[in-house]
PDB file of C-alpha atoms in Angstrom:
ATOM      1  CA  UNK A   1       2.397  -2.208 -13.494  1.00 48.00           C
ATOM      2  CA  UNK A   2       0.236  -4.750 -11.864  1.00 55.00           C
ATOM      3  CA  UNK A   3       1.536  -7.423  -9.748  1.00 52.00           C
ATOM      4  CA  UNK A   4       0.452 -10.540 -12.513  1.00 54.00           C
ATOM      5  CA  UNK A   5       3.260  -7.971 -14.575  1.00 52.00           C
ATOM      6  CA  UNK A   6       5.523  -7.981 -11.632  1.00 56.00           C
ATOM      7  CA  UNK A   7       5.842 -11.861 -11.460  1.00 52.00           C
ATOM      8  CA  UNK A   8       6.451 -11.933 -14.821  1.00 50.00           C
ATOM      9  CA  UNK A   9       9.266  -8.963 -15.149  1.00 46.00           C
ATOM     10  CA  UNK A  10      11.185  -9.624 -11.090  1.00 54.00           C
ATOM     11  CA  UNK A  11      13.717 -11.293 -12.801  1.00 48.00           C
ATOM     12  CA  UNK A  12      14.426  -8.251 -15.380  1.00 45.00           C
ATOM     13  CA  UNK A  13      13.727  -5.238 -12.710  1.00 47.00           C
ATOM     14  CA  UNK A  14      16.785  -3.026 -12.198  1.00 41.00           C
ATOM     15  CA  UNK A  15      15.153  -0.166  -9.817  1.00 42.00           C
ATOM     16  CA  UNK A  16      12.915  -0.104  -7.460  1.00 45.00           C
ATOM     17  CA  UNK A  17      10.121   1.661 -10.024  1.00 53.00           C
ATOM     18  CA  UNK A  18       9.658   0.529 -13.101  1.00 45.00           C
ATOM     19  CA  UNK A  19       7.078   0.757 -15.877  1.00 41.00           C
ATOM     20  CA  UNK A  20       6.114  -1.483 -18.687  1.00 40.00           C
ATOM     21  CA  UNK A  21       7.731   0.866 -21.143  1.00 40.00           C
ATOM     22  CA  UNK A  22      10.999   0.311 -19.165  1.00 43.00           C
ATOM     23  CA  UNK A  23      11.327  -3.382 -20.705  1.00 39.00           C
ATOM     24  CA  UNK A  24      11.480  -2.709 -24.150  1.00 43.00           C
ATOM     25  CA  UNK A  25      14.396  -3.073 -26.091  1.00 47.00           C
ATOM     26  CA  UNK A  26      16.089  -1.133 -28.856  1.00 51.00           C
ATOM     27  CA  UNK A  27      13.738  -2.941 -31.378  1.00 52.00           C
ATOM     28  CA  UNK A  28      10.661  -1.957 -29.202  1.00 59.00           C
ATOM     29  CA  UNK A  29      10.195  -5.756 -28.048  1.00 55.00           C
ATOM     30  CA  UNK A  30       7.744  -6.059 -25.937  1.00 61.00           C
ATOM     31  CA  UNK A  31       5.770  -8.523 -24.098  1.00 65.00           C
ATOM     32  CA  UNK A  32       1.868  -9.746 -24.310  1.00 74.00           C
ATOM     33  CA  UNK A  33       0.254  -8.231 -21.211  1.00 71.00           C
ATOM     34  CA  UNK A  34      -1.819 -11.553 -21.126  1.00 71.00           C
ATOM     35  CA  UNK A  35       0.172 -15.055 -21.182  1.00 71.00           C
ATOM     36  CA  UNK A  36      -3.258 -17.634 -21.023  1.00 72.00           C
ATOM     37  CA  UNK A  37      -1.010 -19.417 -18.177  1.00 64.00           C
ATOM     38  CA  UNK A  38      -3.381 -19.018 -15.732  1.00 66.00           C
ATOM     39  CA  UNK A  39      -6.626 -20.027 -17.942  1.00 64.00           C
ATOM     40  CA  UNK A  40      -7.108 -22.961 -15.605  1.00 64.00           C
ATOM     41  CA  UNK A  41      -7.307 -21.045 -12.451  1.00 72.00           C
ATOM     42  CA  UNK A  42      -4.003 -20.988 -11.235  1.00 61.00           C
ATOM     43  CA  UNK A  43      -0.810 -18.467 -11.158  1.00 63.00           C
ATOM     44  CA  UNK A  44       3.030 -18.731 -10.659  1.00 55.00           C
ATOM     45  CA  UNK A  45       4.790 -17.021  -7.703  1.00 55.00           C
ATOM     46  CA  UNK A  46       8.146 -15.487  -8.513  1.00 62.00           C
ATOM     47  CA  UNK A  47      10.161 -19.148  -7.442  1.00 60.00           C
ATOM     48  CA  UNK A  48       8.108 -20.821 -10.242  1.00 62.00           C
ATOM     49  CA  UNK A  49       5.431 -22.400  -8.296  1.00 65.00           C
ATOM     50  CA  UNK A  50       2.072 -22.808  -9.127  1.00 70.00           C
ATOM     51  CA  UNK A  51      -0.510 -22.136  -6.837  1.00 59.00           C
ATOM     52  CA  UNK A  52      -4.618 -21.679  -7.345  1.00 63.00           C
ATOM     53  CA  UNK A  53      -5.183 -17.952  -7.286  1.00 72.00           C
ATOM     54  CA  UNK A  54      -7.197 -17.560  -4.506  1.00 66.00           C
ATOM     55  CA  UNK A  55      -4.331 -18.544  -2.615  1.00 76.00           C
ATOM     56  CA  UNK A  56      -3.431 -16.694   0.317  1.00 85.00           C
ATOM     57  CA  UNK A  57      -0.185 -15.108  -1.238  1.00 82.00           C
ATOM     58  CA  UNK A  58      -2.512 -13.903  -4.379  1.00 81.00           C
ATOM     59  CA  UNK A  59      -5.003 -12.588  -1.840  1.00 89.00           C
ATOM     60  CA  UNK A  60      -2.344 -10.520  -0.093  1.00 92.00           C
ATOM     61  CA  UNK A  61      -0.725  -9.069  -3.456  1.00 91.00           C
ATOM     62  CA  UNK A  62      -4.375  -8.650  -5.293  1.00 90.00           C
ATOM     63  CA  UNK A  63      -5.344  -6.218  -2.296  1.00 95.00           C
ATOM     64  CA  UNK A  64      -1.346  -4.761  -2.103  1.00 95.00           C
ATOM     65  CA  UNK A  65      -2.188  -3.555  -5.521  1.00 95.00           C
ATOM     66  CA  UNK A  66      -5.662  -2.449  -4.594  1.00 96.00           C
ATOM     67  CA  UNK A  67      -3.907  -0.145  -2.108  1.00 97.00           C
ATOM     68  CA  UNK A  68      -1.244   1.118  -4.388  1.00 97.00           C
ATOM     69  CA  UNK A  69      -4.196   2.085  -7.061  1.00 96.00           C
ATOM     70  CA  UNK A  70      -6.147   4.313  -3.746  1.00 97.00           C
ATOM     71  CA  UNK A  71      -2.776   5.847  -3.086  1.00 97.00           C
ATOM     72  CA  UNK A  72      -2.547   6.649  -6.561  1.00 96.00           C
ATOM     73  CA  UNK A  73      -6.347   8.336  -6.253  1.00 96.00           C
ATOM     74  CA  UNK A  74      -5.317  10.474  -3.198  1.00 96.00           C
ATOM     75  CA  UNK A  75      -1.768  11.234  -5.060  1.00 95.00           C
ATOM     76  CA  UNK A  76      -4.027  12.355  -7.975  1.00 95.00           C
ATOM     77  CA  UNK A  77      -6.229  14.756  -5.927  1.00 93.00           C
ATOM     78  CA  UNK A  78      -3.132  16.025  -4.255  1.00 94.00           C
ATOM     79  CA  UNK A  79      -1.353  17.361  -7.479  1.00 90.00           C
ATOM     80  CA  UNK A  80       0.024  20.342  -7.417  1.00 88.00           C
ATOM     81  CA  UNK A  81      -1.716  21.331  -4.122  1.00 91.00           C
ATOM     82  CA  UNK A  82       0.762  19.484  -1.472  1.00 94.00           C
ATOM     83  CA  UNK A  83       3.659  18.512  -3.767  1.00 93.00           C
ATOM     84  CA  UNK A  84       5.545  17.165  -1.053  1.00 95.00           C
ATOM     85  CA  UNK A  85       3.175  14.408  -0.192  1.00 97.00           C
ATOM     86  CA  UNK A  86       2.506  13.844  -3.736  1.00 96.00           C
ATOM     87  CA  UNK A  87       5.870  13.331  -4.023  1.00 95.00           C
ATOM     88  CA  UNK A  88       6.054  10.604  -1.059  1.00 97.00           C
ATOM     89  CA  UNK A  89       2.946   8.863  -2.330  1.00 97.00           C
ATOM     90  CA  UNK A  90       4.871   7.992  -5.471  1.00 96.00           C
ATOM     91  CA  UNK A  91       7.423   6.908  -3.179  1.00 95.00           C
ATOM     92  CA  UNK A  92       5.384   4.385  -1.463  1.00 97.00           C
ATOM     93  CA  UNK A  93       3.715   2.791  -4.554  1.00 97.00           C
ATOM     94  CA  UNK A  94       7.071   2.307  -5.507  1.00 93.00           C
ATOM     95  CA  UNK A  95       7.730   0.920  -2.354  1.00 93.00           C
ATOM     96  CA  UNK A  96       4.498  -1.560  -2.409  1.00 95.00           C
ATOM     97  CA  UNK A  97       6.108  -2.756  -5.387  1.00 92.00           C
ATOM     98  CA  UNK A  98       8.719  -4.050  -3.584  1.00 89.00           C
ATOM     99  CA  UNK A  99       6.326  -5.523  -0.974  1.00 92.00           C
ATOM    100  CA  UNK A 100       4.528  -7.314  -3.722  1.00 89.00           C
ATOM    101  CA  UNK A 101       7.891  -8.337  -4.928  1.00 86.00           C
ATOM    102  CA  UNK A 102       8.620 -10.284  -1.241  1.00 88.00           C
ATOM    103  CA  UNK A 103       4.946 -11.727  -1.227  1.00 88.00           C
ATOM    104  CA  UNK A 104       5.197 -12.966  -4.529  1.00 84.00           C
ATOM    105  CA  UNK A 105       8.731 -14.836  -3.478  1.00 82.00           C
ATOM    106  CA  UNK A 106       7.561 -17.414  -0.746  1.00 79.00           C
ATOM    107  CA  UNK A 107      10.622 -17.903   1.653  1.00 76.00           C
ATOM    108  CA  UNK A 108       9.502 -21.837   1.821  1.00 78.00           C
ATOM    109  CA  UNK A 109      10.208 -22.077  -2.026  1.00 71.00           C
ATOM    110  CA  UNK A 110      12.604 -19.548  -2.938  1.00 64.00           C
ATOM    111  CA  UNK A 111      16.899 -20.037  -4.060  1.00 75.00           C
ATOM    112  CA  UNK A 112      19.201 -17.591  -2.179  1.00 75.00           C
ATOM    113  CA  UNK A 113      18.946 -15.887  -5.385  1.00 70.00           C
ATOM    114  CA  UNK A 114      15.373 -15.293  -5.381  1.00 70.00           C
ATOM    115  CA  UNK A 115      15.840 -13.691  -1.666  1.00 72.00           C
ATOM    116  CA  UNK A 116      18.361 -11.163  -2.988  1.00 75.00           C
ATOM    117  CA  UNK A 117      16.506  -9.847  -5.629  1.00 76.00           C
ATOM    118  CA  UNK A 118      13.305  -9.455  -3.187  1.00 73.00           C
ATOM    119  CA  UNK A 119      15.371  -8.295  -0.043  1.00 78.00           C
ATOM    120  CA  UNK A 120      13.859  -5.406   2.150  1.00 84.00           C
ATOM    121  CA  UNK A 121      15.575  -2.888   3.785  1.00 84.00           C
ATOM    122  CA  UNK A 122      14.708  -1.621   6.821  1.00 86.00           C
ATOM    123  CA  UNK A 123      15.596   1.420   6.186  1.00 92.00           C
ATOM    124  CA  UNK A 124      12.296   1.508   4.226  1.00 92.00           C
ATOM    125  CA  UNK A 125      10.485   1.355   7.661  1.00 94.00           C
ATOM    126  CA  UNK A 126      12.741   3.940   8.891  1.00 95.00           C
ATOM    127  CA  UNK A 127      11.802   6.663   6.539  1.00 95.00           C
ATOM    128  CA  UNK A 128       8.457   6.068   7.236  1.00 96.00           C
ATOM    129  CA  UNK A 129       8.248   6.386  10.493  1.00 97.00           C
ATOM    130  CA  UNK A 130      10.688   9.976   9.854  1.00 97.00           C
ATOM    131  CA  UNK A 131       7.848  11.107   7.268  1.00 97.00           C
ATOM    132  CA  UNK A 132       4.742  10.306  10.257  1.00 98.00           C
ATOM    133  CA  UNK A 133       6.872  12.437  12.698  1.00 97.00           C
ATOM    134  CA  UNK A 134       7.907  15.026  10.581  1.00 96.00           C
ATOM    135  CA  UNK A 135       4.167  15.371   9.175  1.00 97.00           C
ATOM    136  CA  UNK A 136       2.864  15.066  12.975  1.00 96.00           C
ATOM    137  CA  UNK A 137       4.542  18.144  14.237  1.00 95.00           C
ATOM    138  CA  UNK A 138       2.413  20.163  11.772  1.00 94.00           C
ATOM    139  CA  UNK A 139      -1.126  18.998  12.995  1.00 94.00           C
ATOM    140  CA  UNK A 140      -3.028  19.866  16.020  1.00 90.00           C
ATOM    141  CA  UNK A 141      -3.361  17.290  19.121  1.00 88.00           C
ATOM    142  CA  UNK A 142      -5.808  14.391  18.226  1.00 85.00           C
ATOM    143  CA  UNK A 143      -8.391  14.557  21.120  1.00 86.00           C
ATOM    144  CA  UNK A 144     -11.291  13.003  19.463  1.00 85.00           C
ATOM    145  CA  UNK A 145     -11.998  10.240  16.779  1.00 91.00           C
ATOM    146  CA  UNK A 146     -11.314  10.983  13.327  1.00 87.00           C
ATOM    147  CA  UNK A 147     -14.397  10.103  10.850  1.00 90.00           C
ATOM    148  CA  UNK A 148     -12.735   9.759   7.387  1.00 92.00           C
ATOM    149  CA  UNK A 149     -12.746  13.160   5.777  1.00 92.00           C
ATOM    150  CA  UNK A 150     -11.169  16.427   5.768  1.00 87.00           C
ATOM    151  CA  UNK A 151     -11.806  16.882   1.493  1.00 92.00           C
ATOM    152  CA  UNK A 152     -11.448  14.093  -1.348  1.00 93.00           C
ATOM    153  CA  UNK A 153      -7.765  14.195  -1.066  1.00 95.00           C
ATOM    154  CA  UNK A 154      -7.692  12.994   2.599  1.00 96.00           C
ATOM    155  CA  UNK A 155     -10.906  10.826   2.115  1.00 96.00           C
ATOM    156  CA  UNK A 156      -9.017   8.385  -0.171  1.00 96.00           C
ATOM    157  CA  UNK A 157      -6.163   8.388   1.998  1.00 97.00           C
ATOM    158  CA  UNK A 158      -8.312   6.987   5.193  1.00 97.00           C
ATOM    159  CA  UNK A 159      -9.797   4.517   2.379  1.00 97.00           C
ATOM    160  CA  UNK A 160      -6.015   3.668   1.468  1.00 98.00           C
ATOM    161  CA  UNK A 161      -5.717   2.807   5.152  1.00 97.00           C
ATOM    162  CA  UNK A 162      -8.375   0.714   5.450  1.00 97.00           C
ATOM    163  CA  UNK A 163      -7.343  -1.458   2.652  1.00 98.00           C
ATOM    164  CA  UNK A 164      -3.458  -1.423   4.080  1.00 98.00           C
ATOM    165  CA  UNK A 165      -5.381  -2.581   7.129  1.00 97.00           C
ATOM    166  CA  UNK A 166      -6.879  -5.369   5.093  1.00 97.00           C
ATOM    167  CA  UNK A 167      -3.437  -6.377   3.417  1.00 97.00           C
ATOM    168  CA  UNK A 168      -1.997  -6.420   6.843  1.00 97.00           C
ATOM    169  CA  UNK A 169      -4.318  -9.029   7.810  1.00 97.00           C
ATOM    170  CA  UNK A 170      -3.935 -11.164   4.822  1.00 96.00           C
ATOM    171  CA  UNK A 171      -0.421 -11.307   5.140  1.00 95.00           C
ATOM    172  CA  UNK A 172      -0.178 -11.975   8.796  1.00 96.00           C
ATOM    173  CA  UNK A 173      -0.476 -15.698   7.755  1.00 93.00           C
ATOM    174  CA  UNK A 174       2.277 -15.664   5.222  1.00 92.00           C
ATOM    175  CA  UNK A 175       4.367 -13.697   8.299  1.00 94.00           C
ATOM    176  CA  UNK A 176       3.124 -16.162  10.733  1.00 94.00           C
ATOM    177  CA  UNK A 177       4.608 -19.106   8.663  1.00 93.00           C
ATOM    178  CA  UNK A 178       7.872 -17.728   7.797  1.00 89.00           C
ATOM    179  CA  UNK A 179       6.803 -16.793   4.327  1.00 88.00           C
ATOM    180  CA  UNK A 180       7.654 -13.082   4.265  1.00 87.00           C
ATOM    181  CA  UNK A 181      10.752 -11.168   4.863  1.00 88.00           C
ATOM    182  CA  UNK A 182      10.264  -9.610   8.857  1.00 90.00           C
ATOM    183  CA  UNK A 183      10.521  -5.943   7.378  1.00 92.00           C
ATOM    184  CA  UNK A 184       8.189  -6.111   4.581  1.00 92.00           C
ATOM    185  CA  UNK A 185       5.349  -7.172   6.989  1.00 95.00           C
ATOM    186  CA  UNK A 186       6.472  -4.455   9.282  1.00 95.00           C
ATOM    187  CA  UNK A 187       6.279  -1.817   6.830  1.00 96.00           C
ATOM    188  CA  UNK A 188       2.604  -1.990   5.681  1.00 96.00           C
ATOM    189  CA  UNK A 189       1.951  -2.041   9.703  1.00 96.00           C
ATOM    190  CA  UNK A 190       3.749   1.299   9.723  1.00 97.00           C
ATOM    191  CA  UNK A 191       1.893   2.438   6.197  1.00 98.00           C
ATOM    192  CA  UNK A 192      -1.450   2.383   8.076  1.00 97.00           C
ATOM    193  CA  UNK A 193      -0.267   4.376  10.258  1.00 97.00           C
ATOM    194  CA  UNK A 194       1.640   6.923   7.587  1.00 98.00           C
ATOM    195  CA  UNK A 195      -1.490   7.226   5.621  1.00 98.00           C
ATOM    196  CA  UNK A 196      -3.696   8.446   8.697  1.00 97.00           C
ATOM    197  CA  UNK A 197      -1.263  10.574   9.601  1.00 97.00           C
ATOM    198  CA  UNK A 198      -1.190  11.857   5.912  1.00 98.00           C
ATOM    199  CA  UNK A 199      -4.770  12.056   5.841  1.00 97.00           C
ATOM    200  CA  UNK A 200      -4.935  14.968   8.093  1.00 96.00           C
ATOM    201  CA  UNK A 201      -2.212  16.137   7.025  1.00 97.00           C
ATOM    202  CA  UNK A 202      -3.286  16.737   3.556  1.00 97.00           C
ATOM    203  CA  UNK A 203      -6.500  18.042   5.225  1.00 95.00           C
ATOM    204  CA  UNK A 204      -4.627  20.862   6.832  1.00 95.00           C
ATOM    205  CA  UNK A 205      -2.939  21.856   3.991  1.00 95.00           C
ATOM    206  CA  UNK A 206      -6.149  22.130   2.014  1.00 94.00           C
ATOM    207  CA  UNK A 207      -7.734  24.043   4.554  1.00 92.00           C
ATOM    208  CA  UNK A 208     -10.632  21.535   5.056  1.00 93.00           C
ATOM    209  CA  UNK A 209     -11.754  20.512   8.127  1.00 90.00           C
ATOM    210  CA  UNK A 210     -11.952  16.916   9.734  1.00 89.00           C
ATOM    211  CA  UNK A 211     -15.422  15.827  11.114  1.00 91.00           C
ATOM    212  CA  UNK A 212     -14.726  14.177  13.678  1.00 86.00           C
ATOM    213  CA  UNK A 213     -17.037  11.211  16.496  1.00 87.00           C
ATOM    214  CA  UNK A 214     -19.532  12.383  17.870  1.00 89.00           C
ATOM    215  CA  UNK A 215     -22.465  10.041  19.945  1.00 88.00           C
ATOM    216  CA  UNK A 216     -25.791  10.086  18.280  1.00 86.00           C
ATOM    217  CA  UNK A 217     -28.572  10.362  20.907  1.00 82.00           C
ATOM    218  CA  UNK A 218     -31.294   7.961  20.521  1.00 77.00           C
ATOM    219  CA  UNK A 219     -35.417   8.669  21.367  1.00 72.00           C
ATOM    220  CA  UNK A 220     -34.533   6.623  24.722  1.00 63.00           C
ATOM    221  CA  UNK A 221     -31.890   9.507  26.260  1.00 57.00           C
ATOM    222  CA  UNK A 222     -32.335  12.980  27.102  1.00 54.00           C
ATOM    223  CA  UNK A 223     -30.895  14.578  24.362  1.00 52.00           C
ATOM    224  CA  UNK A 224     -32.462  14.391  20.955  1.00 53.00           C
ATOM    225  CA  UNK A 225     -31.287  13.245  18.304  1.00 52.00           C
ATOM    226  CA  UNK A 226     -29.793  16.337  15.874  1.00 53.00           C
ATOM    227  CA  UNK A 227     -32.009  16.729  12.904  1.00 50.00           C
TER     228      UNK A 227
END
């Protein structure tokens, strides 16, 4: 679901994943995927106010769901070769849901009721962290720099950190003025670090090897450059 179909649906979700197909009713209701309310440039946030969409809390959920779609590359690469990060990929879009849920809900704006429905746990941030060191006990000692690669499953996962980087820093306004729940913002700081760790990770398991930083020699040192 994208997060223009998140707004839209917060105040129906009852689970933390949910699809499209998940709001239809008996009479297979369902709603328009487009509502023309934002013709003029300009989208609602989950407390009902409008704000122009290259707003900084559109900015910050247009690149949370950019990361959720890379995860959902790497997941796709990954299936039914290391089902058990497969399976915690899915677990973290449905997490980034949430996120998007708690940007979407500025604090500034939002009823007690609103804040409820967009709460996050930090046991969320927990697991994480239990996933990196569970994963890290399986990989060798990281001596050098890490050039993304290791196979196309662990490529897209160091792209999918680089754009959780790039969320990171797009929220750390809304986090700097009080517009975020504390956890949320912590968790996609802790992502980053998940999805390098699961980059080699999935690396190992596929038997394909990192490349890893090494200095290029220029004509004007000793060593030549490698052909």
């Amino acid at each position: 679901m994208s997060f223009r179909c998140l707004i839209n649906f917060l105040g129906q979700r009852g689970s933390k994943c949910v699809s499209a197909a998940g709001f239809m009713s008996k009479e297979r209701f369902y709603s328009k995927i487009y509502t023309r309310t934002g013709d003029k440039g300009t989208s609602a946030t989950f407390t009902g106010l409008r704000k122009v969409k290259d707003d900084e809390v559109f900015q910050a959920l247009g690149t949370t769901d950019e990361l959720s779609s890379a995860i959902g590359v790497a997941s796709e690469f990954l299936r039914d070769r290391v089902p058990d990060l497969e399976q915690k990929l899915e677990q973290i879009q449905c997490m980034l849901q949430d996120v998007g849920s708690n940007i979407a809900t500025p604090i500034s704006s939002a009823r007690e009721s609103h804040l409820k429905r967009v709460q996050f746990s930090k046991n969320i941030v927990l697991q994480l962290e239990h996933w990196i060191d569970e994963m890290s006990q399986t990989l060798p000692p990281l001596r050098n720099f890490i050039l993304p690669s290791g196979g196309k499953s662990a490529a897209f996962l160091h792209l999918a950190r680089t754009i959780c980087r790039r969320a990171e820093r797009e929220m750390t306004s809304l986090h700097r003025k009080g517009e975020i729940d504390e956890e949320a913002f912590k968790f996609m700081n802790r992502l980053s670090d998940f999805l390098f760790t699961a980059a080699r990770y999935a690396a190992i398991k596929e038997g394909r090897e990192e490349k890893i930083y090494r200095r290029i020699a220029t004509n004007h040192e000793d060593t030549k450059m490698e052909a």
